[in-house]
Short mmCIF file of C-alpha atoms in Angstrom, two decimals:
data_model
loop_
_atom_site.label_atom_id
_atom_site.label_comp_id
_atom_site.label_asym_id
_atom_site.label_seq_id
_atom_site.Cartn_x
_atom_site.Cartn_y
_atom_site.Cartn_z
CA MET A 1 29.19 13.08 -1.25
CA ALA A 2 28.63 10.61 -4.33
CA ASP A 3 25.88 9.12 -2.80
CA MET A 4 23.88 11.99 -2.07
CA ARG A 5 20.83 12.31 -4.31
CA GLU A 6 19.74 15.01 -6.43
CA PRO A 7 18.10 17.70 -4.91
CA ILE A 8 14.54 19.52 -5.37
CA GLU A 9 12.40 22.14 -5.43
CA SER A 10 10.35 20.69 -2.38
CA GLY A 11 9.78 18.86 0.53
CA CYS A 12 13.04 17.75 4.11
CA PRO A 13 16.86 17.68 2.49
CA ASP A 14 18.53 14.38 2.80
CA PRO A 15 19.17 13.77 6.70
CA TRP A 16 21.75 11.66 5.56
CA GLN A 17 24.55 14.31 5.00
CA TYR A 18 23.98 15.90 8.50
CA LEU A 19 24.38 12.56 10.48
CA HIS A 20 27.85 12.08 12.63
CA PRO A 21 29.83 9.75 10.66
CA THR A 22 29.55 6.79 13.28
CA MET A 23 25.44 6.95 13.38
CA ARG A 24 26.26 6.93 9.33
CA LYS A 25 28.51 3.98 9.75
CA ASN A 26 26.15 1.67 12.29
CA PHE A 27 22.42 3.03 10.92
CA GLY A 28 19.91 0.60 12.39
CA GLN A 29 22.79 -2.00 13.23
CA TRP A 30 22.67 -0.11 17.42
CA LYS A 31 23.22 -3.17 20.70
CA TYR A 32 21.45 -1.30 23.04
CA HIS A 33 21.85 2.16 24.91
CA GLU A 34 23.16 3.20 28.11
CA HIS A 35 21.77 6.26 30.50
CA PRO A 36 25.43 7.10 32.40
CA ARG A 37 23.98 10.58 33.78
CA PRO A 38 21.29 13.10 33.18
CA GLY A 39 21.44 14.37 29.87
CA VAL A 40 23.15 11.92 28.21
CA LEU A 41 22.92 8.87 26.61
CA LEU A 42 25.36 6.38 25.16
CA HIS A 43 24.33 3.92 22.06
CA VAL A 44 26.75 1.36 21.77
CA ALA A 45 26.70 -0.65 18.11
CA TYR A 46 27.32 -4.23 17.13
CA SER A 47 30.85 -3.03 15.80
CA GLY A 48 31.98 -2.00 19.28
CA ASP A 49 31.41 1.42 18.18
CA LYS A 50 30.36 3.88 20.34
CA ILE A 51 28.88 7.37 20.16
CA TRP A 52 27.24 10.27 23.13
CA THR A 53 24.68 12.38 23.07
CA VAL A 54 24.52 15.43 24.54
CA LYS A 55 21.00 16.62 24.84
CA ALA A 56 20.66 20.48 26.30
CA GLY A 57 17.62 22.73 26.61
CA THR A 58 16.93 25.35 24.94
CA GLN A 59 13.32 28.76 23.87
CA ARG A 60 11.93 27.15 20.93
CA ILE A 61 12.33 31.69 19.43
CA LEU A 62 16.00 31.80 19.07
CA ASP A 63 17.92 34.56 17.90
CA VAL A 64 20.79 33.79 15.46
CA PHE A 65 22.99 35.08 18.67
CA THR A 66 22.46 32.18 20.30
CA LEU A 67 22.21 30.03 17.36
CA ARG A 68 25.89 30.83 16.14
CA LYS A 69 26.90 30.31 20.14
CA LEU A 70 25.43 26.90 19.81
CA CYS A 71 27.12 26.46 17.04
CA ASP A 72 30.31 27.40 17.92
CA ILE A 73 30.22 25.11 20.78
CA GLY A 74 29.35 22.10 18.57
CA ASP A 75 32.46 23.04 16.66
CA GLN A 76 35.02 23.88 18.93
CA PHE A 77 34.17 21.02 21.99
CA ALA A 78 32.14 18.52 19.80
CA ASP A 79 32.65 16.88 16.27
CA GLY A 80 29.83 19.78 15.25
CA TYR A 81 27.15 16.80 14.21
CA VAL A 82 24.18 18.85 15.47
CA HIS A 83 20.51 17.37 16.13
CA PHE A 84 17.39 19.77 17.45
CA THR A 85 14.27 18.07 18.58
CA LEU A 86 11.22 18.13 18.91
CA ARG A 87 10.94 19.91 22.19
CA SER A 88 12.99 22.36 21.07
CA ASN A 89 16.32 21.11 22.69
CA ILE A 90 19.81 20.63 21.34
CA GLU A 91 22.09 17.61 21.25
CA TYR A 92 25.42 17.03 20.44
CA MET A 93 27.62 13.87 19.42
CA VAL A 94 30.44 12.34 19.89
CA ASN A 95 32.25 9.66 19.52
CA ASP A 96 34.80 10.00 22.15
CA GLU A 97 34.00 9.68 26.01
CA THR A 98 36.86 12.39 26.75
CA LYS A 99 34.59 15.13 25.08
CA VAL A 100 31.38 14.41 27.10
CA GLN A 101 32.63 16.43 30.06
CA PRO A 102 34.55 19.78 28.63
CA LEU A 103 30.91 20.03 26.41
CA ILE A 104 28.88 19.84 29.35
CA ASP A 105 31.06 22.12 31.26
CA ALA A 106 30.86 25.25 27.21
CA LEU A 107 27.24 24.14 27.55
CA GLU A 108 26.25 25.33 31.30
CA GLY A 109 29.82 28.17 31.52
CA ALA A 110 27.25 29.81 28.51
CA GLY A 111 24.19 29.11 30.47
CA PHE A 112 22.69 26.27 28.49
CA VAL A 113 20.88 23.40 31.37
CA VAL A 114 21.85 19.98 30.25
CA GLY A 115 19.26 17.11 31.26
CA GLY A 116 15.58 16.42 29.64
CA THR A 117 16.69 12.49 29.33
CA GLN A 118 14.72 9.38 30.84
CA ASN A 119 12.42 9.81 33.66
CA SER A 120 12.66 14.18 34.17
CA VAL A 121 10.55 16.52 33.55
CA ALA A 122 11.11 17.17 29.21
CA MET A 123 10.98 20.42 27.96
CA ILE A 124 7.97 21.34 27.87
CA SER A 125 6.09 20.79 23.65
CA HIS A 126 4.85 24.35 22.67
CA THR A 127 3.15 27.21 19.66
CA GLN A 128 4.44 30.24 19.33
CA GLY A 129 2.28 32.37 21.03
CA TRP A 130 2.04 36.29 20.56
CA LEU A 131 5.12 36.92 18.59
CA HIS A 132 4.00 34.32 15.47
CA CYS A 133 0.28 32.69 15.65
CA ASP A 134 -2.62 34.99 14.06
CA ILE A 135 -4.68 33.97 16.75
CA PRO A 136 -3.25 33.59 20.05
CA GLY A 137 -4.79 33.28 22.93
CA THR A 138 -2.29 33.42 25.23
CA ASP A 139 1.74 33.12 24.97
CA ALA A 140 2.33 30.03 24.72
CA SER A 141 6.31 30.99 24.98
CA GLY A 142 5.70 32.91 28.03
CA VAL A 143 4.11 30.16 29.80
CA VAL A 144 6.73 27.65 28.60
CA LYS A 145 9.02 30.01 30.04
CA SER A 146 8.30 30.84 33.69
CA MET A 147 7.14 26.85 34.46
CA MET A 148 10.62 26.43 32.72
CA ASP A 149 11.87 28.32 35.23
CA GLU A 150 9.93 26.45 37.88
CA LEU A 151 10.56 23.48 37.12
CA ILE A 152 14.39 23.39 35.84
CA ASP A 153 15.68 21.32 38.46
CA GLU A 154 13.40 18.63 37.65
CA PHE A 155 14.98 19.07 33.83
CA ARG A 156 18.33 18.86 35.17
CA ASN A 157 18.10 15.29 37.30
CA ALA A 158 15.62 12.46 36.73
CA ASN A 159 13.81 12.21 39.55
CA MET A 160 10.85 11.81 38.59
CA PRO A 161 8.75 8.16 38.85
CA ASN A 162 8.60 8.30 34.88
CA ARG A 163 9.23 10.52 31.92
CA VAL A 164 6.97 13.75 32.49
CA HIS A 165 6.02 15.56 28.30
CA ILE A 166 4.01 18.80 28.90
CA THR A 167 2.45 20.63 25.77
CA THR A 168 1.23 23.95 26.07
CA SER A 169 -0.53 26.12 22.92
CA CYS A 170 -1.79 29.57 22.83
CA CYS A 171 -5.07 28.81 21.10
CA GLN A 172 -8.08 26.34 21.81
CA ILE A 173 -8.22 23.86 18.57
CA ASN A 174 -4.54 24.30 16.56
CA CYS A 175 -1.25 23.70 18.05
CA GLY A 176 -0.56 20.95 21.40
CA GLY A 177 -1.25 17.80 21.32
CA GLN A 178 -1.64 14.55 23.66
CA GLY A 179 1.04 15.06 27.43
CA ASP A 180 1.42 14.00 30.87
CA ILE A 181 0.64 17.87 31.63
CA ALA A 182 -1.12 20.21 29.23
CA ILE A 183 -1.31 23.78 29.29
CA ASN A 184 -4.24 24.64 27.59
CA ILE A 185 -6.60 28.04 26.46
CA GLN A 186 -9.89 28.10 27.72
CA HIS A 187 -12.27 30.17 25.88
CA THR A 188 -15.39 30.88 27.77
CA LYS A 189 -17.47 33.18 25.59
CA PRO A 190 -19.33 33.17 22.53
CA PRO A 191 -16.62 35.43 20.00
CA LYS A 192 -17.83 38.79 19.59
CA ILE A 193 -19.14 39.45 15.74
CA ASN A 194 -18.03 42.59 13.98
CA HIS A 195 -20.94 42.87 11.34
CA ASP A 196 -19.34 45.76 9.34
CA LEU A 197 -16.40 43.62 8.47
CA VAL A 198 -17.95 40.02 7.82
CA ALA A 199 -19.11 40.06 4.36
CA ASN A 200 -16.23 42.58 3.12
CA VAL A 201 -13.04 39.68 4.53
CA CYS A 202 -15.16 36.02 5.42
CA GLU A 203 -16.21 33.37 3.32
CA ARG A 204 -19.22 33.07 5.16
CA PRO A 205 -19.56 29.01 3.90
CA SER A 206 -16.47 28.25 4.58
CA VAL A 207 -17.39 29.63 8.56
CA VAL A 208 -20.80 28.18 9.04
CA ALA A 209 -19.04 24.16 7.54
CA ARG A 210 -16.03 24.97 10.19
CA CYS A 211 -18.06 24.90 13.14
CA PRO A 212 -18.20 21.17 14.85
CA VAL A 213 -21.52 21.85 16.48
CA ALA A 214 -23.09 23.67 13.37
CA ALA A 215 -23.94 26.91 15.57
CA ILE A 216 -23.21 29.39 13.12
CA ARG A 217 -24.84 30.44 10.08
CA PRO A 218 -25.33 33.40 8.18
CA ALA A 219 -27.52 36.54 8.32
CA MET A 220 -28.69 40.21 7.30
CA VAL A 221 -27.11 42.80 10.26
CA ASN A 222 -28.36 46.15 8.91
CA GLY A 223 -28.70 45.44 5.54
CA LYS A 224 -24.88 43.20 5.40
CA PRO A 225 -24.18 40.01 4.37
CA SER A 226 -22.91 39.13 7.89
CA LEU A 227 -22.73 35.55 10.63
CA GLU A 228 -24.81 35.18 13.71
CA VAL A 229 -23.76 32.22 16.46
CA ASP A 230 -26.32 30.56 18.63
CA GLU A 231 -25.31 31.33 22.53
CA ARG A 232 -27.01 27.83 23.16
CA LYS A 233 -25.37 25.33 20.91
CA CYS A 234 -21.48 26.90 20.72
CA ILE A 235 -19.00 25.85 22.80
CA CYS A 236 -16.18 28.34 23.08
CA CYS A 237 -14.17 27.10 21.03
CA GLY A 238 -12.27 29.07 18.39
CA ALA A 239 -12.43 27.36 15.44
CA CYS A 240 -14.54 30.18 13.54
CA TYR A 241 -12.01 32.31 14.96
CA PRO A 242 -8.89 31.47 12.22
CA PRO A 243 -11.55 32.48 9.31
CA CYS A 244 -13.04 35.27 9.82
CA PRO A 245 -10.61 37.39 11.96
CA PRO A 246 -14.46 39.38 12.82
CA MET A 247 -15.15 37.16 15.15
CA GLN A 248 -13.24 38.04 17.59
CA ILE A 249 -13.53 35.14 20.48
CA ASN A 250 -9.99 36.11 22.38
CA ASP A 251 -10.48 37.63 25.43
CA ALA A 252 -8.35 39.59 28.58
CA GLU A 253 -11.45 38.52 30.96
CA HIS A 254 -13.59 35.71 29.83
CA SER A 255 -9.96 33.52 27.71
CA LYS A 256 -8.88 31.60 30.86
CA LEU A 257 -6.24 28.29 31.15
CA ALA A 258 -6.89 24.74 31.30
CA ILE A 259 -5.12 21.54 32.85
CA TRP A 260 -5.94 18.05 31.37
CA VAL A 261 -3.48 15.72 32.88
CA GLY A 262 -3.31 12.15 31.48
CA GLY A 263 -2.69 11.74 27.84
CA ASN A 264 -0.28 9.25 26.45
CA HIS A 265 1.31 9.05 22.97
CA SER A 266 2.80 5.20 24.24
CA ASN A 267 1.29 1.86 23.95
CA ALA A 268 4.13 0.41 25.57
CA ARG A 269 2.26 -1.20 28.73
CA GLY A 270 -0.66 0.15 27.85
CA LYS A 271 -3.40 1.55 25.62
CA PRO A 272 -2.55 5.38 24.57
CA THR A 273 -4.92 7.19 26.99
CA PHE A 274 -6.60 10.79 26.02
CA GLN A 275 -6.19 14.03 28.32
CA LYS A 276 -8.35 14.38 30.86
CA LEU A 277 -9.82 18.26 32.19
CA VAL A 278 -8.64 18.76 36.06
CA ALA A 279 -8.64 22.41 36.50
CA ALA A 280 -10.30 24.40 34.93
CA GLY A 281 -10.91 29.01 34.63
CA ILE A 282 -7.22 29.13 35.45
CA PRO A 283 -6.52 32.89 35.24
CA ASN A 284 -4.46 33.71 31.63
CA ASN A 285 -2.34 36.47 33.33
CA PRO A 286 0.60 37.40 31.86
CA PRO A 287 3.84 37.42 32.23
CA ARG A 288 4.46 34.58 34.42
CA TRP A 289 1.07 32.89 35.32
CA PRO A 290 1.18 31.95 38.81
CA GLU A 291 -1.98 30.11 39.42
CA ALA A 292 -0.95 27.78 36.51
CA THR A 293 2.48 27.08 37.59
CA ALA A 294 1.15 26.40 40.73
CA ILE A 295 -0.97 23.98 39.67
CA VAL A 296 1.26 21.86 37.68
CA LYS A 297 4.00 21.87 40.54
CA ARG A 298 0.96 20.36 42.80
CA ILE A 299 0.22 17.51 40.73
CA LEU A 300 4.08 17.43 39.64
CA LYS A 301 5.10 16.96 43.52
CA ALA A 302 1.95 14.77 44.43
CA TYR A 303 2.90 12.65 41.12
CA LYS A 304 6.41 12.57 42.16
CA GLU A 305 5.66 11.60 46.01
CA GLY A 306 2.71 9.01 45.26
CA ALA A 307 3.86 6.90 41.39
CA ARG A 308 5.98 3.77 41.55
CA ASP A 309 9.14 3.40 39.64
CA TRP A 310 8.19 3.82 35.91
CA GLU A 311 4.94 5.01 36.40
CA ARG A 312 3.56 7.59 33.12
CA VAL A 313 0.91 9.92 35.21
CA ASN A 314 -2.20 8.03 33.52
CA GLU A 315 -0.90 4.63 35.11
CA TRP A 316 -0.65 6.28 38.50
CA ILE A 317 -4.17 8.59 38.18
CA GLU A 318 -5.74 4.40 36.39
CA ARG A 319 -3.82 2.73 39.59
CA ILE A 320 -5.05 5.30 42.58
CA GLY A 321 -8.54 6.60 40.98
CA TRP A 322 -10.19 9.83 40.11
CA PRO A 323 -11.47 11.58 43.70
CA ARG A 324 -8.01 10.14 45.45
CA PHE A 325 -6.37 12.33 42.42
CA PHE A 326 -8.15 15.37 43.35
CA GLU A 327 -7.41 15.06 47.20
CA GLU A 328 -3.75 14.18 46.42
CA VAL A 329 -3.35 17.22 44.38
CA GLU A 330 -5.52 19.62 46.32
CA LEU A 331 -8.41 20.38 43.14
CA PRO A 332 -12.06 20.61 43.81
CA PHE A 333 -14.18 18.82 41.88
CA THR A 334 -16.99 21.56 39.45
CA LYS A 335 -18.85 21.11 37.76
CA TYR A 336 -16.85 21.55 34.80
CA HIS A 337 -15.54 17.98 35.08
CA ILE A 338 -19.12 16.65 33.93
CA ASP A 339 -19.32 15.81 30.58
CA THR A 340 -22.73 17.33 29.22
CA TRP A 341 -21.99 17.80 25.63
CA ARG A 342 -24.25 15.77 23.59
CA GLY A 343 -21.79 15.27 21.19
CA ALA A 344 -20.11 13.11 23.86
CA ARG A 345 -22.38 10.40 23.93
CA ALA A 346 -18.96 7.45 24.23
CA SER A 347 -18.11 8.95 27.75
CA PHE A 348 -21.72 10.94 29.04
CA ASN A 349 -21.18 11.92 32.70
CA SER A 350 -23.66 13.58 34.21
CA SER A 351 -23.53 12.60 37.38
CA THR A 352 -20.73 12.98 40.52
CA TYR A 353 -19.56 9.56 39.64
CA ILE A 354 -16.30 9.41 38.70
CA ARG A 355 -16.69 6.97 35.49
CA PHE A 356 -13.78 8.52 33.33
#
């Protein structure tokens, strides 16, 4: 194309070349959009042009054969333009309504699930897990696969009070994010230090500086430079492990899962909110993680039955109150829900009165 910028050695390629021609023609000139059915969006421009988007869920880690299959479907049944979303869904754009149903049939015939739009359970956003991450405490990809197998009907249909974003990550410090429901790793024991390797592998001042609660300090062990951890201060976050692998914190028995709820980036009807801990010490139990999946399903069931139309999870909890929430989802209120960390002065909860 004549109007493309000159290629450069870094940064993202110009996205303009990948947009559907109808999208390029009407860029910034969309009048409204509709939701004809789950998994399909219709955008109408001021010019009268229309474009349909068909969304299908895929796994996060895609092999080349699956990618080719998805591209072949796009070439044969769509207009050859696709878009991958943050949550690993693929979207096909077509400007002819008669192409929508054959495209859906082709995707479902190939084993992909069309859905994930409007008030559905969106695909779980997650990190790589055991396959790629260098510090995983669990396999985020495996957790997502197990949970989405159970929640596939909520992805395929749009029956929730509002859209539900679920996130997970394989460690406690790097990836993940605020979500209506978040499944995160929870380390429960301080790191075990291999003192023979620290001096050769770790840059000790950087590791000391990395600790958010100043629980790590230099030490000499068996005549070698090493590190030591003040276990009274340690919050078991695992921040020391990435720059210093000899400070191993992942443990098959003591690395658990925790579930948080109520996170929300949007400020459409209220302020953004942080997620809150509701279940701790859940067994990190591959390959299917049944305990964590059961709790997520209970939370979604209570939300689906009790929330008003268009209430997000955090708005539903704020309306009914935290005591009622714990009753509805049949989760115990434990000492882990009381915020006693010395740095949390702004949200300090030191009694059984729940004052999130």
